[in-house]
Short mmCIF file of C-alpha atoms and ligand atoms in Angstrom, two decimals:
data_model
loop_
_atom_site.label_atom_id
_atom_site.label_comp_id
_atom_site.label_asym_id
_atom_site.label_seq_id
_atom_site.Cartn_x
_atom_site.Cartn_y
_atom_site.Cartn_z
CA UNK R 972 -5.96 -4.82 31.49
CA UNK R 973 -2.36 -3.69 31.61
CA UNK R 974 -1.06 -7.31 32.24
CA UNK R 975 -1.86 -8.34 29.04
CA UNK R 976 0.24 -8.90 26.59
CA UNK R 977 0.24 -6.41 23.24
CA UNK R 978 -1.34 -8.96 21.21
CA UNK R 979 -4.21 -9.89 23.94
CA UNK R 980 -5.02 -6.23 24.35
CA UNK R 981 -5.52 -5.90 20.59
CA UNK R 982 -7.79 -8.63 20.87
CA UNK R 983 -9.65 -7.46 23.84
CA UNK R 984 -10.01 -3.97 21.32
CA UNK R 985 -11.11 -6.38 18.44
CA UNK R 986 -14.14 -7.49 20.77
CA UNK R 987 -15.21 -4.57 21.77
CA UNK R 988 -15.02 -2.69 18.12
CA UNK R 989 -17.48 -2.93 15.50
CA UNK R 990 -16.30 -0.55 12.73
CA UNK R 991 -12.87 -1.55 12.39
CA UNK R 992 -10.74 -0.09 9.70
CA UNK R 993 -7.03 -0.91 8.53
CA UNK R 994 -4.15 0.93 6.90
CA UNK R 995 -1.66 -0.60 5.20
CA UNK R 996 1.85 -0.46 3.96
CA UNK R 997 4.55 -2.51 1.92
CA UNK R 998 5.56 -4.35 5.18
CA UNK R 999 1.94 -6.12 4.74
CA UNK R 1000 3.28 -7.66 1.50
CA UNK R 1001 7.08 -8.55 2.42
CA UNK R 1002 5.75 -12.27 2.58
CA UNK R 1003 4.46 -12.42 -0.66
CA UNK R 1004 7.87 -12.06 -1.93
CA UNK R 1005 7.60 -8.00 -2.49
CA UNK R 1006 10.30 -6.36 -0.65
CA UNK R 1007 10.01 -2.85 1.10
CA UNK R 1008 11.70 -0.10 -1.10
CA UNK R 1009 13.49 0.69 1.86
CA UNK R 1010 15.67 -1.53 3.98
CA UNK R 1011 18.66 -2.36 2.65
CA UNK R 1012 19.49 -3.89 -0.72
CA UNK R 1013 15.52 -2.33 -1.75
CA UNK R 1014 14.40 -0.70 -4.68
CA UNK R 1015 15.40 3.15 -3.62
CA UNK R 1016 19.03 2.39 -2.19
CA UNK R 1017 19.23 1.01 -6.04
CA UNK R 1018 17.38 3.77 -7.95
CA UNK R 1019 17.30 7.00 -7.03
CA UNK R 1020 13.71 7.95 -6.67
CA UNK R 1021 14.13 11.56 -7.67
CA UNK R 1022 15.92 10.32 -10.87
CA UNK R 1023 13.47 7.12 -11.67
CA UNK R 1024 9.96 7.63 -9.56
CA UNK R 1025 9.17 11.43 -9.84
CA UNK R 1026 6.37 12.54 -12.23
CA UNK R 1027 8.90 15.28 -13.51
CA UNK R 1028 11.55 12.78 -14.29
CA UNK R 1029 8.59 10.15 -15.71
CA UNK R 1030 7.57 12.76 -18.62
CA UNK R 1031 11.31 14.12 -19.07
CA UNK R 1032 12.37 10.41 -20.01
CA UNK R 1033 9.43 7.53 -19.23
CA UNK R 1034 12.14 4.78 -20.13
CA UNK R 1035 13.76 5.28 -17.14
CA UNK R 1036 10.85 4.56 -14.60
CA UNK R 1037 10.04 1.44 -16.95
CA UNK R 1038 13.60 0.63 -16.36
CA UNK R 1039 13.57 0.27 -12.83
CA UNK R 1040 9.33 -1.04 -13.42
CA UNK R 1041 11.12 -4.16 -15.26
CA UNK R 1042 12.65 -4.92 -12.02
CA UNK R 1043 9.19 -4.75 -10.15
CA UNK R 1044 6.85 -6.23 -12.91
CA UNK R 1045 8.71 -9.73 -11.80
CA UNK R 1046 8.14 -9.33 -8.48
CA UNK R 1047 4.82 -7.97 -8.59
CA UNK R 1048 3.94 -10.81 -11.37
CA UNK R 1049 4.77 -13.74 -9.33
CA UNK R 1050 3.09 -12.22 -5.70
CA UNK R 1051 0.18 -14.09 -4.15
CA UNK R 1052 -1.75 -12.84 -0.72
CA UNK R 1053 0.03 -14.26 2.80
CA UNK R 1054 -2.21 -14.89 5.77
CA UNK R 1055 -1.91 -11.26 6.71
CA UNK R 1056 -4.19 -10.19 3.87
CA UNK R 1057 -6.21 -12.85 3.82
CA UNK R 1058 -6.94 -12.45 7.88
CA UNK R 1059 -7.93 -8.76 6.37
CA UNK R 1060 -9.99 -10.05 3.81
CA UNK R 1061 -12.06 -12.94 6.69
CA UNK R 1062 -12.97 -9.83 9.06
CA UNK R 1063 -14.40 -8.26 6.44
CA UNK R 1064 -16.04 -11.46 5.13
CA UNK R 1065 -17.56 -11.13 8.95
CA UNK R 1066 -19.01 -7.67 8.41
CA UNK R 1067 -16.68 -6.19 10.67
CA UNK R 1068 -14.25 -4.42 8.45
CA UNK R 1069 -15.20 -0.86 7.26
CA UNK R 1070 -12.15 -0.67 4.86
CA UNK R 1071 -8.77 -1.27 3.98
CA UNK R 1072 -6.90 2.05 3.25
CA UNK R 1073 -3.90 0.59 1.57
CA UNK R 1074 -0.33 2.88 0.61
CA UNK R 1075 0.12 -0.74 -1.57
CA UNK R 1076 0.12 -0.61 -5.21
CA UNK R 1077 0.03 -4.78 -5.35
CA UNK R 1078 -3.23 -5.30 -5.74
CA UNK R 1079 -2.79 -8.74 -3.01
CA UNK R 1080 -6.19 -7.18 -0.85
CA UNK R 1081 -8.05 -7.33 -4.01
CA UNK R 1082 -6.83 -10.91 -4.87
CA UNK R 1083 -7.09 -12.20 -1.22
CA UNK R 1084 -11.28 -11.40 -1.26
CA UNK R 1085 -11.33 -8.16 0.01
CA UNK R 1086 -13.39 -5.82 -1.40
CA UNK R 1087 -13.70 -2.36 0.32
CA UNK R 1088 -10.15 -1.31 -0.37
CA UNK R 1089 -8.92 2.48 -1.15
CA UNK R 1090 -5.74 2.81 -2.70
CA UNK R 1091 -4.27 6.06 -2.09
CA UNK R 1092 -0.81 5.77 -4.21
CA UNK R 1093 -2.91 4.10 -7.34
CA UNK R 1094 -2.30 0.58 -8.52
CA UNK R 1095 0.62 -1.11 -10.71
CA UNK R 1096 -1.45 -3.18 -12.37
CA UNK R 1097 -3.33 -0.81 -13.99
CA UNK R 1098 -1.96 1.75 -16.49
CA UNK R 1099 -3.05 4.42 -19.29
CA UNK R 1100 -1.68 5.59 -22.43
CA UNK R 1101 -0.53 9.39 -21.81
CA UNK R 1102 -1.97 10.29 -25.42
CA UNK R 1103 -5.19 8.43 -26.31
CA UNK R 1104 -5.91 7.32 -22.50
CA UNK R 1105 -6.53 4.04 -23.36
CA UNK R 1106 -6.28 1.95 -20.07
CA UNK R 1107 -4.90 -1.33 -19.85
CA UNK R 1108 -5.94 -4.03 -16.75
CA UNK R 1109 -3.96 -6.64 -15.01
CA UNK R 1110 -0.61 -8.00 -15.79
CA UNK R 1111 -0.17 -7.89 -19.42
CA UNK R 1112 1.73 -4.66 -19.81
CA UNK R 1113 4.09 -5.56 -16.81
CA UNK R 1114 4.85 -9.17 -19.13
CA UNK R 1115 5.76 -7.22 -21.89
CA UNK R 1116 8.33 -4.90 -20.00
CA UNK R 1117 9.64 -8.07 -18.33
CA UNK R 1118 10.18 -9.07 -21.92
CA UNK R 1119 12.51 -5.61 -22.77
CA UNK R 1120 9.35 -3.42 -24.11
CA UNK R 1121 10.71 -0.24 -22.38
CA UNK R 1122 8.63 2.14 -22.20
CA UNK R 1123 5.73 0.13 -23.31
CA UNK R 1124 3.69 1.83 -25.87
CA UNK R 1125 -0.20 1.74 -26.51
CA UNK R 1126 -1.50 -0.41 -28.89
CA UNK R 1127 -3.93 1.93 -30.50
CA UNK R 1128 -1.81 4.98 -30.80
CA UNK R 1129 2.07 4.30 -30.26
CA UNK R 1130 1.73 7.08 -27.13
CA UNK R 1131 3.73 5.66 -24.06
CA UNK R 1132 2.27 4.14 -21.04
CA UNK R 1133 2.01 5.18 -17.22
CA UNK R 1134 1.66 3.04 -14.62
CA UNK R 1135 -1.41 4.24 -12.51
CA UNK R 1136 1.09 4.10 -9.31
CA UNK R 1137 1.42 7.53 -7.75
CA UNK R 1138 4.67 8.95 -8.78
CA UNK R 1139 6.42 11.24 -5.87
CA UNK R 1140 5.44 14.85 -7.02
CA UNK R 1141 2.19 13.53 -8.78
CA UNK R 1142 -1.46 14.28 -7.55
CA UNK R 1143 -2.86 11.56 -5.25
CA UNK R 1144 -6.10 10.52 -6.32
CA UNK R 1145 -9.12 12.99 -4.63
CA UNK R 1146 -11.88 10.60 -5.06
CA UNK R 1147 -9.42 7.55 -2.47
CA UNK R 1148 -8.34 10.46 -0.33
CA UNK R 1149 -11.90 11.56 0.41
CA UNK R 1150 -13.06 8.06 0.91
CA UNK R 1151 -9.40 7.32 3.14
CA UNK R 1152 -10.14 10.20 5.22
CA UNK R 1153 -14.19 9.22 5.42
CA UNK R 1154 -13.00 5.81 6.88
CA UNK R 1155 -10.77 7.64 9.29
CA UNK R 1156 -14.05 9.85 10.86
CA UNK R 1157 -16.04 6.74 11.55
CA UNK R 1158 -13.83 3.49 12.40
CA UNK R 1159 -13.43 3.01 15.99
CA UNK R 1160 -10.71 1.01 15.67
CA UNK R 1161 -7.85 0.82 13.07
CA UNK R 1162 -5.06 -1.41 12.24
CA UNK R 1163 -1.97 0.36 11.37
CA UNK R 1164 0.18 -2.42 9.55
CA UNK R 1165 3.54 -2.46 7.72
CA UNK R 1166 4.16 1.24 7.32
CA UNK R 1167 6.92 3.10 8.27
CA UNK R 1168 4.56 6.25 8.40
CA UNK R 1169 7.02 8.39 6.27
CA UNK R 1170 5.06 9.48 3.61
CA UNK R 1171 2.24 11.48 3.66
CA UNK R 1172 -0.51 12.18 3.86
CA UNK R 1173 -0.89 8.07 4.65
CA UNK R 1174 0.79 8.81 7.50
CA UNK R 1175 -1.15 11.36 8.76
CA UNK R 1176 -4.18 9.33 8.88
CA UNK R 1177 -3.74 7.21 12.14
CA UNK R 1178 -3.71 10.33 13.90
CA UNK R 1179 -7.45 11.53 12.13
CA UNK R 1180 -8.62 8.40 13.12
CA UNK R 1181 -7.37 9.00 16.77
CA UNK R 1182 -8.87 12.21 16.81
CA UNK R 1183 -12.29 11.05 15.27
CA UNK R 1184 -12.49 8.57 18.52
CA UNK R 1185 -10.30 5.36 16.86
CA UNK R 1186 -8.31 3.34 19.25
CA UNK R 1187 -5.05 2.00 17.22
CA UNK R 1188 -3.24 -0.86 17.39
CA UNK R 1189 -0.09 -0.54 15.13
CA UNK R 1190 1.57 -3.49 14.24
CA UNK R 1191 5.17 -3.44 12.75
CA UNK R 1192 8.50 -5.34 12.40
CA UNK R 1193 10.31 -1.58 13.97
CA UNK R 1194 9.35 1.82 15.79
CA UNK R 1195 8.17 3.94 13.90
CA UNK R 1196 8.15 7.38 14.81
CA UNK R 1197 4.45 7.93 15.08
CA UNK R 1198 4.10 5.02 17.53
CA UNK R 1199 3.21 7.31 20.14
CA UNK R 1200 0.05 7.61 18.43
CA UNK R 1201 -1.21 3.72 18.84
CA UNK R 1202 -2.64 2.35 22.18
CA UNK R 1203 -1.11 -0.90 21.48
CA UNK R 1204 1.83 -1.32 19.71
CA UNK R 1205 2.67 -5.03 18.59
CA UNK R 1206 6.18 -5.47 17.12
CA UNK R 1207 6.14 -8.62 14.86
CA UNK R 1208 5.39 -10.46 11.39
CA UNK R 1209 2.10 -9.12 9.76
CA UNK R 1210 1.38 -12.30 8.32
CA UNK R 1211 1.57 -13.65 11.65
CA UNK R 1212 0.33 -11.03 13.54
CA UNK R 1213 -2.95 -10.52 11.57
CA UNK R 1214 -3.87 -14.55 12.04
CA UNK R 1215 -3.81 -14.25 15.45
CA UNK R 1216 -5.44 -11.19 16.93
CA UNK R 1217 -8.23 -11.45 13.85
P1 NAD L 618 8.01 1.55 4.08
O1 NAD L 618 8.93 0.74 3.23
O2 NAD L 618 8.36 2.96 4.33
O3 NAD L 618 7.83 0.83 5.49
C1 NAD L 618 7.54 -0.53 5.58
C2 NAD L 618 7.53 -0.90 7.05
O4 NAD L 618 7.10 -2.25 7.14
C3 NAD L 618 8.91 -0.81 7.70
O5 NAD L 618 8.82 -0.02 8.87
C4 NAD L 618 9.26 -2.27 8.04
O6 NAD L 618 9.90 -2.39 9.28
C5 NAD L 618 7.90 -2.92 8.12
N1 NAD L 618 7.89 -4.33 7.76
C6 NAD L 618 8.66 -5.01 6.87
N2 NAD L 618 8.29 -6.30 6.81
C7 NAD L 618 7.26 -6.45 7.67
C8 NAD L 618 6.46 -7.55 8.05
N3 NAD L 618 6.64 -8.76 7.53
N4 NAD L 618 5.49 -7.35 8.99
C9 NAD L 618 5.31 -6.13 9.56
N5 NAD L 618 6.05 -5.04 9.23
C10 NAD L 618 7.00 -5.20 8.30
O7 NAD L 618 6.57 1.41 3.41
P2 NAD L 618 5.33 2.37 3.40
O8 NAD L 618 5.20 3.07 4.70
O9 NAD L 618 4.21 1.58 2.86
O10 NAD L 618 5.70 3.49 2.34
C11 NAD L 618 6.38 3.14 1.16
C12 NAD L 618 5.74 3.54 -0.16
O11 NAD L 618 6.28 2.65 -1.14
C13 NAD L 618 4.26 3.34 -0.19
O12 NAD L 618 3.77 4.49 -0.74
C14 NAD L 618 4.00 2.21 -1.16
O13 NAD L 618 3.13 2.64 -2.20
C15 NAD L 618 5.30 1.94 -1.86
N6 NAD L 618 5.59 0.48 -1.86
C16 NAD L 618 4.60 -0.41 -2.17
C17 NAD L 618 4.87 -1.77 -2.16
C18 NAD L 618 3.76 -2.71 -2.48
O14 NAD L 618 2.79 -2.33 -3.13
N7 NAD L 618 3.84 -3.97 -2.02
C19 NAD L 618 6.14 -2.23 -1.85
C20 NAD L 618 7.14 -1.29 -1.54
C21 NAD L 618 6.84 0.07 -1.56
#
């Protein structure tokens, strides 16, 4: 078995797995045309999260997160699912996929077919007025702050609008995180894709899995430091990488 390459081990695990589970992260969705925040020339080496993406910051001045949310309504706007999520959304299709436990606030799992997903940082698409809680689906909201409405404003009461993304300092919601962490106790294999494993507790959960009995086959463009964790590490394109071992 050790002659094989990364990518024919992972399919060698694929056979023999019948509860198979993924976790993703923005690397999933660089093809779509969504950047990571990260590398250079993305989103946080131009904002400052603490000043644009905290909760704190969001109720001390909401304009600013809206700000830096005109920039990402475009992208997110215009995305459509690569062959990585759609690979996803086929296993599942096939009764083999237990869940996709996505760090992704893009909605593209949802729009490539799958349907077990569990977002743990919320969605972008989806937001609420902080006064009346009115909520507001799909990409309507993100049109209008592409159009200069900053900060967007309900329609019923004039009380501003939050994105249902997790902000950094903001609750994550309990009802994904008990469902995330669910998945993790009874997959027996998991997909760790397009996450740099920085921020918790996402990045935590490859190593529940592991310790529930999961074999893990990470898949990323770099190391990551948690790569010690994964019995097969494949270094490569998601939207390539998916295709292929699925
Ligand atoms: P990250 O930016 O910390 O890490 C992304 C990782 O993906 C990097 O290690 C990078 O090397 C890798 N990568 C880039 N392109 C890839 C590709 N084509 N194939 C495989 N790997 C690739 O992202 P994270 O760990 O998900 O954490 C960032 C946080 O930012 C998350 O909470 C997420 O909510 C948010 N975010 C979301 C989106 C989105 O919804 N699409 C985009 C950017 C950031």
């Amino acid at each position: 078995m050790t002659d094989l390459s990364p990518i024919e081990l992972a399919k060698e695990l694929m056979k023999s797995s019948s509860r198979i589970s993924a976790l993703t992260g923005a690397g999933i969705s660089v093809d779509s045309g969504i950047p990571d925040f990260r590398s250079e020339g993305g989103l946080w080496t131009r904002y400052d999260p603490h000043e644009y993406a905290t909760y704190e910051s969001f109720l001390d001045d909401p304009s600013k997160f809206w700000t830096m949310g005109k920039e990402l309504a475009k992208l997110f706007i215009k995305a459509i699912p690569n062959a990585g999520h759609k690979a996803l959304a086929n296993l599942e299709e096939d009764g083999r996929l237990i869940g996709i436990i996505t760090q992704n606030i893009d909605n593209l799992h949802q729009t490539a077919g799958s349907k077990k997903v569990i977002e743990i940082h919320g969605n972008y698409l989806r937001a609420f007025c902080m006064e009346c809680k009115k909520e507001y689906v799909g990409d309507s909201i993100h049109k209008r702050v592409a159009g200069g409405e900053v900060p967007p404003l309900c329609d019923d009461c004039g009380g501003v609008l939050k994105s249902e993304a997790v902000l950094f300092g903001e609750p994550l919601p309990e009802s994904a995180m008990s469902e995330a962490i669910e998945v993790c106790r009874s997959t027996d294999l998991m997909l760790v894709i397009g996450t740099s494993l920085t921020v918790y507790p996402g990045a935590y959960l490859p190593q529940l899995a592991k310790t529930s009995g999961a074999r893990i086959v990470l898949i990323n463009l770099e190391g990551t430091n948690r790569d010690h964790v994964a019995d097969v590490v494949i270094r490569g394109n998601a939207s390539e990488v998916l295709p292929s071992i699925i």
